[in-house]
GROMACS .gro file of C-alpha atoms in nm:
model
  267
    1MET     CA    1   6.787  -1.317   3.069
    2ALA     CA    2   6.571  -1.436   2.843
    3ARG     CA    3   6.547  -1.110   2.665
    4ARG     CA    4   6.904  -1.121   2.540
    5TYR     CA    5   6.804  -1.463   2.335
    6ASP     CA    6   6.427  -1.429   2.249
    7THR     CA    7   6.472  -1.163   1.934
    8LYS     CA    8   6.540  -1.443   1.685
    9THR     CA    9   6.464  -1.810   1.630
   10THR     CA   10   6.808  -1.913   1.554
   11ILE     CA   11   6.962  -1.780   1.866
   12PHE     CA   12   7.017  -2.067   2.132
   13SER     CA   13   7.042  -1.932   2.511
   14PRO     CA   14   7.333  -2.068   2.733
   15GLU     CA   15   7.079  -2.322   2.885
   16GLY     CA   16   7.029  -2.458   2.516
   17ARG     CA   17   6.679  -2.324   2.475
   18LEU     CA   18   6.504  -2.156   2.187
   19TYR     CA   19   6.265  -1.924   2.330
   20GLN     CA   20   6.055  -1.826   2.014
   21VAL     CA   21   5.964  -2.216   1.999
   22GLU     CA   22   5.847  -2.193   2.362
   23TYR     CA   23   5.660  -1.910   2.328
   24ALA     CA   24   5.473  -2.058   2.026
   25MET     CA   25   5.412  -2.351   2.263
   26GLU     CA   26   5.267  -2.107   2.533
   27ALA     CA   27   5.050  -1.938   2.253
   28ILE     CA   28   4.875  -2.297   2.170
   29GLY     CA   29   4.847  -2.330   2.576
   30HIS     CA   30   4.562  -2.033   2.541
   31ALA     CA   31   4.408  -2.211   2.264
   32GLY     CA   32   4.073  -2.395   2.234
   33THR     CA   33   4.111  -2.779   2.388
   34CYS     CA   34   4.170  -3.069   2.118
   35LEU     CA   35   4.181  -3.420   2.207
   36GLY     CA   36   4.207  -3.760   1.996
   37ILE     CA   37   4.135  -4.079   2.092
   38LEU     CA   38   4.267  -4.395   1.918
   39ALA     CA   39   3.973  -4.705   1.945
   40GLU     CA   40   3.960  -5.033   1.823
   41ASP     CA   41   3.700  -4.967   1.534
   42GLY     CA   42   3.796  -4.589   1.446
   43ILE     CA   43   3.920  -4.270   1.595
   44LEU     CA   44   3.787  -3.983   1.757
   45LEU     CA   45   3.885  -3.603   1.726
   46ALA     CA   46   3.708  -3.366   1.991
   47ALA     CA   47   3.754  -2.978   1.980
   48GLU     CA   48   3.637  -2.699   2.188
   49ARG     CA   49   3.489  -2.415   2.002
   50LYS     CA   50   3.599  -2.070   2.083
   51ASN     CA   51   3.377  -1.884   1.838
   52THR     CA   52   2.981  -1.937   1.963
   53ASN     CA   53   2.856  -1.606   1.833
   54LYS     CA   54   2.481  -1.643   1.721
   55LEU     CA   55   2.551  -1.395   1.442
   56LEU     CA   56   2.833  -1.610   1.288
   57ASP     CA   57   2.739  -1.775   0.958
   58ASP     CA   58   2.646  -2.136   0.960
   59VAL     CA   59   2.801  -2.195   0.605
   60ILE     CA   60   3.131  -2.328   0.756
   61PHE     CA   61   2.995  -2.648   0.922
   62SER     CA   62   3.323  -2.766   1.115
   63GLU     CA   63   3.548  -2.474   1.267
   64LYS     CA   64   3.817  -2.655   1.440
   65ILE     CA   65   3.847  -2.993   1.209
   66TYR     CA   66   3.972  -3.023   0.866
   67ARG     CA   67   3.973  -3.309   0.595
   68LEU     CA   68   4.309  -3.351   0.447
   69HIS     CA   69   4.219  -3.629   0.189
   70ASP     CA   70   3.987  -3.940   0.184
   71ASN     CA   71   4.162  -4.128   0.459
   72MET     CA   72   4.300  -3.830   0.717
   73ALA     CA   73   4.149  -3.517   0.903
   74CYS     CA   74   4.302  -3.328   1.151
   75SER     CA   75   4.224  -3.069   1.409
   76VAL     CA   76   4.417  -2.759   1.528
   77ALA     CA   77   4.490  -2.570   1.846
   78GLY     CA   78   4.662  -2.242   1.798
   79ILE     CA   79   4.684  -1.926   1.567
   80THR     CA   80   4.387  -2.000   1.318
   81SER     CA   81   4.556  -1.839   1.030
   82ASP     CA   82   4.859  -2.028   1.069
   83ALA     CA   83   4.646  -2.345   1.077
   84ASN     CA   84   4.499  -2.228   0.746
   85VAL     CA   85   4.839  -2.212   0.590
   86LEU     CA   86   4.938  -2.564   0.700
   87THR     CA   87   4.611  -2.751   0.633
   88GLY     CA   88   4.660  -2.606   0.275
   89TYR     CA   89   5.021  -2.746   0.249
   90LEU     CA   90   4.901  -3.051   0.373
   91ARG     CA   91   4.608  -3.091   0.128
   92GLN     CA   92   4.836  -2.985  -0.154
   93THR     CA   93   5.104  -3.249  -0.049
   94ALA     CA   94   4.823  -3.521  -0.019
   95GLN     CA   95   4.710  -3.425  -0.385
   96LYS     CA   96   5.051  -3.422  -0.534
   97TYR     CA   97   5.134  -3.793  -0.372
   98HIS     CA   98   4.769  -3.897  -0.524
   99LEU     CA   99   4.836  -3.731  -0.855
  100ILE     CA  100   5.187  -3.947  -0.904
  101TYR     CA  101   5.103  -4.282  -0.719
  102GLN     CA  102   4.706  -4.290  -0.788
  103GLU     CA  103   4.649  -4.365  -0.392
  104CYS     CA  104   4.639  -4.185  -0.053
  105ILE     CA  105   4.937  -4.099   0.100
  106PRO     CA  106   5.034  -4.265   0.405
  107CYS     CA  107   4.962  -4.108   0.721
  108GLU     CA  108   5.291  -4.076   0.881
  109GLN     CA  109   5.477  -3.963   0.545
  110LEU     CA  110   5.222  -3.659   0.556
  111VAL     CA  111   5.295  -3.592   0.906
  112MET     CA  112   5.663  -3.621   0.862
  113GLN     CA  113   5.669  -3.351   0.575
  114LEU     CA  114   5.477  -3.096   0.730
  115CYS     CA  115   5.703  -3.120   1.056
  116ASP     CA  116   5.988  -3.078   0.794
  117LEU     CA  117   5.846  -2.749   0.713
  118LYS     CA  118   5.786  -2.670   1.059
  119GLN     CA  119   6.124  -2.742   1.182
  120GLN     CA  120   6.289  -2.493   0.898
  121TYR     CA  121   6.087  -2.244   1.032
  122THR     CA  122   6.302  -2.280   1.360
  123GLN     CA  123   6.621  -2.281   1.207
  124PHE     CA  124   6.619  -1.975   0.928
  125GLY     CA  125   6.673  -1.614   1.039
  126GLY     CA  126   6.378  -1.399   0.914
  127LEU     CA  127   6.101  -1.666   1.025
  128ARG     CA  128   5.867  -1.707   1.309
  129PRO     CA  129   5.749  -2.079   1.423
  130PHE     CA  130   5.380  -2.164   1.341
  131GLY     CA  131   5.184  -2.108   1.653
  132VAL     CA  132   4.985  -2.433   1.600
  133SER     CA  133   4.988  -2.761   1.722
  134ILE     CA  134   4.786  -3.029   1.508
  135LEU     CA  135   4.614  -3.356   1.580
  136TYR     CA  136   4.581  -3.596   1.292
  137MET     CA  137   4.363  -3.908   1.268
  138GLY     CA  138   4.397  -4.141   0.977
  139TRP     CA  139   4.402  -4.479   0.803
  140ASP     CA  140   4.619  -4.657   0.564
  141PRO     CA  141   4.700  -5.003   0.450
  142HIS     CA  142   5.022  -5.022   0.649
  143TYR     CA  143   4.912  -4.959   0.992
  144GLY     CA  144   4.542  -4.922   1.023
  145PHE     CA  145   4.415  -4.648   1.225
  146GLN     CA  146   4.658  -4.384   1.363
  147LEU     CA  147   4.679  -4.081   1.604
  148TYR     CA  148   4.960  -3.832   1.563
  149GLN     CA  149   5.034  -3.492   1.735
  150SER     CA  150   5.286  -3.241   1.597
  151ASP     CA  151   5.412  -2.923   1.761
  152PRO     CA  152   5.587  -2.594   1.636
  153SER     CA  153   5.939  -2.726   1.684
  154GLY     CA  154   5.863  -2.989   1.429
  155ASN     CA  155   5.858  -3.283   1.660
  156TYR     CA  156   5.551  -3.557   1.614
  157GLY     CA  157   5.448  -3.883   1.784
  158GLY     CA  158   5.191  -4.128   1.737
  159TRP     CA  159   4.949  -4.163   2.046
  160LYS     CA  160   4.654  -4.374   2.193
  161ALA     CA  161   4.514  -4.057   2.337
  162THR     CA  162   4.632  -3.727   2.369
  163CYS     CA  163   4.529  -3.378   2.398
  164ILE     CA  164   4.682  -3.024   2.300
  165GLY     CA  165   4.555  -2.663   2.368
  166ASN     CA  166   4.396  -2.491   2.673
  167ASN     CA  167   4.403  -2.737   3.019
  168HIS     CA  168   4.597  -2.999   2.811
  169GLN     CA  169   4.791  -3.126   3.123
  170ALA     CA  170   4.445  -3.202   3.330
  171ALA     CA  171   4.321  -3.373   3.021
  172ILE     CA  172   4.601  -3.593   2.962
  173SER     CA  173   4.638  -3.693   3.327
  174MET     CA  174   4.263  -3.773   3.320
  175LEU     CA  175   4.311  -3.982   2.992
  176LYS     CA  176   4.587  -4.189   3.154
  177GLN     CA  177   4.375  -4.302   3.417
  178GLU     CA  178   4.048  -4.360   3.218
  179TYR     CA  179   4.194  -4.489   2.888
  180LYS     CA  180   4.194  -4.846   2.872
  181ASP     CA  181   4.361  -5.039   2.573
  182THR     CA  182   4.168  -5.107   2.273
  183PRO     CA  183   3.800  -4.913   2.345
  184THR     CA  184   3.533  -4.900   2.121
  185LEU     CA  185   3.433  -4.576   1.963
  186LYS     CA  186   3.147  -4.562   2.162
  187GLU     CA  187   3.344  -4.599   2.458
  188ALA     CA  188   3.592  -4.319   2.323
  189LEU     CA  189   3.260  -4.111   2.281
  190ASP     CA  190   3.186  -4.121   2.608
  191LEU     CA  191   3.561  -4.074   2.743
  192ALA     CA  192   3.574  -3.763   2.532
  193ILE     CA  193   3.260  -3.586   2.672
  194LYS     CA  194   3.372  -3.667   3.030
  195VAL     CA  195   3.738  -3.537   2.976
  196LEU     CA  196   3.595  -3.230   2.810
  197HIS     CA  197   3.311  -3.181   3.089
  198LYS     CA  198   3.575  -3.194   3.367
  199THR     CA  199   3.865  -2.951   3.179
  200LEU     CA  200   3.676  -2.705   2.977
  201ASP     CA  201   3.660  -2.362   3.141
  202SER     CA  202   3.295  -2.319   3.018
  203THR     CA  203   3.038  -2.400   3.274
  204LYS     CA  204   2.792  -2.556   3.081
  205LEU     CA  205   2.891  -2.810   2.799
  206ASN     CA  206   2.687  -2.805   2.464
  207SER     CA  207   2.723  -2.879   2.113
  208GLU     CA  208   2.774  -2.503   2.044
  209LYS     CA  209   3.089  -2.547   2.247
  210VAL     CA  210   3.205  -2.869   2.126
  211GLU     CA  211   3.297  -3.031   1.805
  212LEU     CA  212   3.307  -3.413   1.763
  213ALA     CA  213   3.421  -3.604   1.449
  214SER     CA  214   3.503  -3.949   1.357
  215LEU     CA  215   3.699  -4.195   1.120
  216THR     CA  216   3.585  -4.523   1.061
  217ARG     CA  217   3.623  -4.817   0.773
  218GLU     CA  218   3.295  -4.917   0.584
  219GLY     CA  219   3.314  -5.249   0.405
  220GLU     CA  220   3.589  -5.534   0.358
  221GLY     CA  221   3.832  -5.601   0.097
  222PRO     CA  222   3.909  -5.370  -0.189
  223ASN     CA  223   3.545  -5.203  -0.179
  224ALA     CA  224   3.629  -5.080   0.199
  225LYS     CA  225   3.644  -4.693   0.214
  226THR     CA  226   3.732  -4.457   0.489
  227VAL     CA  227   3.429  -4.257   0.630
  228ILE     CA  228   3.513  -3.921   0.823
  229ARG     CA  229   3.188  -3.785   0.986
  230VAL     CA  230   3.148  -3.467   1.164
  231ILE     CA  231   2.890  -3.584   1.452
  232PRO     CA  232   2.589  -3.340   1.418
  233GLY     CA  233   2.490  -3.115   1.729
  234GLU     CA  234   2.189  -3.345   1.818
  235GLU     CA  235   2.408  -3.623   1.890
  236VAL     CA  236   2.679  -3.423   2.071
  237ASP     CA  237   2.373  -3.298   2.302
  238GLU     CA  238   2.256  -3.640   2.344
  239LEU     CA  239   2.592  -3.774   2.456
  240ILE     CA  240   2.631  -3.472   2.695
  241LYS     CA  241   2.298  -3.540   2.830
  242LYS     CA  242   2.371  -3.912   2.904
  243TYR     CA  243   2.681  -3.810   3.085
  244GLN     CA  244   2.527  -3.546   3.317
  245GLU     CA  245   2.243  -3.804   3.401
  246MET     CA  246   2.509  -4.078   3.491
  247VAL     CA  247   2.692  -3.817   3.715
  248GLU     CA  248   2.350  -3.701   3.903
  249ALA     CA  249   2.271  -4.070   3.945
  250LYS     CA  250   2.634  -4.127   4.085
  251LYS     CA  251   2.569  -3.800   4.353
  252ARG     CA  252   2.234  -3.959   4.433
  253GLU     CA  253   2.384  -4.290   4.536
  254GLU     CA  254   2.652  -4.086   4.710
  255LYS     CA  255   2.400  -3.940   4.916
  256GLU     CA  256   2.190  -4.215   4.983
  257LYS     CA  257   2.508  -4.425   5.110
  258GLU     CA  258   2.577  -4.138   5.350
  259LYS     CA  259   2.228  -4.136   5.489
  260GLU     CA  260   2.268  -4.499   5.566
  261ARG     CA  261   2.625  -4.432   5.732
  262GLU     CA  262   2.480  -4.186   5.946
  263ALA     CA  263   2.170  -4.419   6.038
  264THR     CA  264   2.407  -4.691   6.144
  265LYS     CA  265   2.601  -4.458   6.365
  266MET     CA  266   2.301  -4.332   6.534
  267GLU     CA  267   2.185  -4.678   6.599
   0.00000   0.00000   0.00000
């Protein structure tokens, strides 16, 4: 039945579905995992690196996280070539606004402008939806720290914590259980490592497979500035090692408790 209605983005199925948009969402579901966590003192983005070949040049320091302007960055999941086009559009839009108003564009306004473009690609013939979902982290003087997600249909929303890409449903259900209101950035880092450790398909987690970036504010008053920092691999490895040691310590405690229970039963 779907084959009669999935050849064009402008054709609705009898159930009211746009199959090409759903196929774009399916493509994102097979991409590398990206998650974002909103903290009290900043925002964290974490992304899974798919290209871990040792022969790749290290000139490109960040593969999955893009700086958009001084107060905003994003992480992408989906078709990389589509993501490059959209991040270029976001940067251009931000620069146009800055040229006219001499200040950074508000976060939601930039997200909304890109989503308007995405929506057009689902409505006009001869076009296909962009196969990319994007997580945005940013700060503006109107609403402070903000985390947004947009998908190929042109929908977007603000989040406290969310995930896109491979195994996103498992990650979101884990975030629902583990996330607590107004965590610190340090707690957000620990939570991100925990979620990635349990949801990524790779057997061993390390800095070659994970990319982390944070957005914070430094200073006070008119001299305050936003700092977007891609966390170095050494720090990522330390966080992973710390989490693994904590997991091993819990396992040892459980084994000791089981031994004590068995001993009491024998008595």
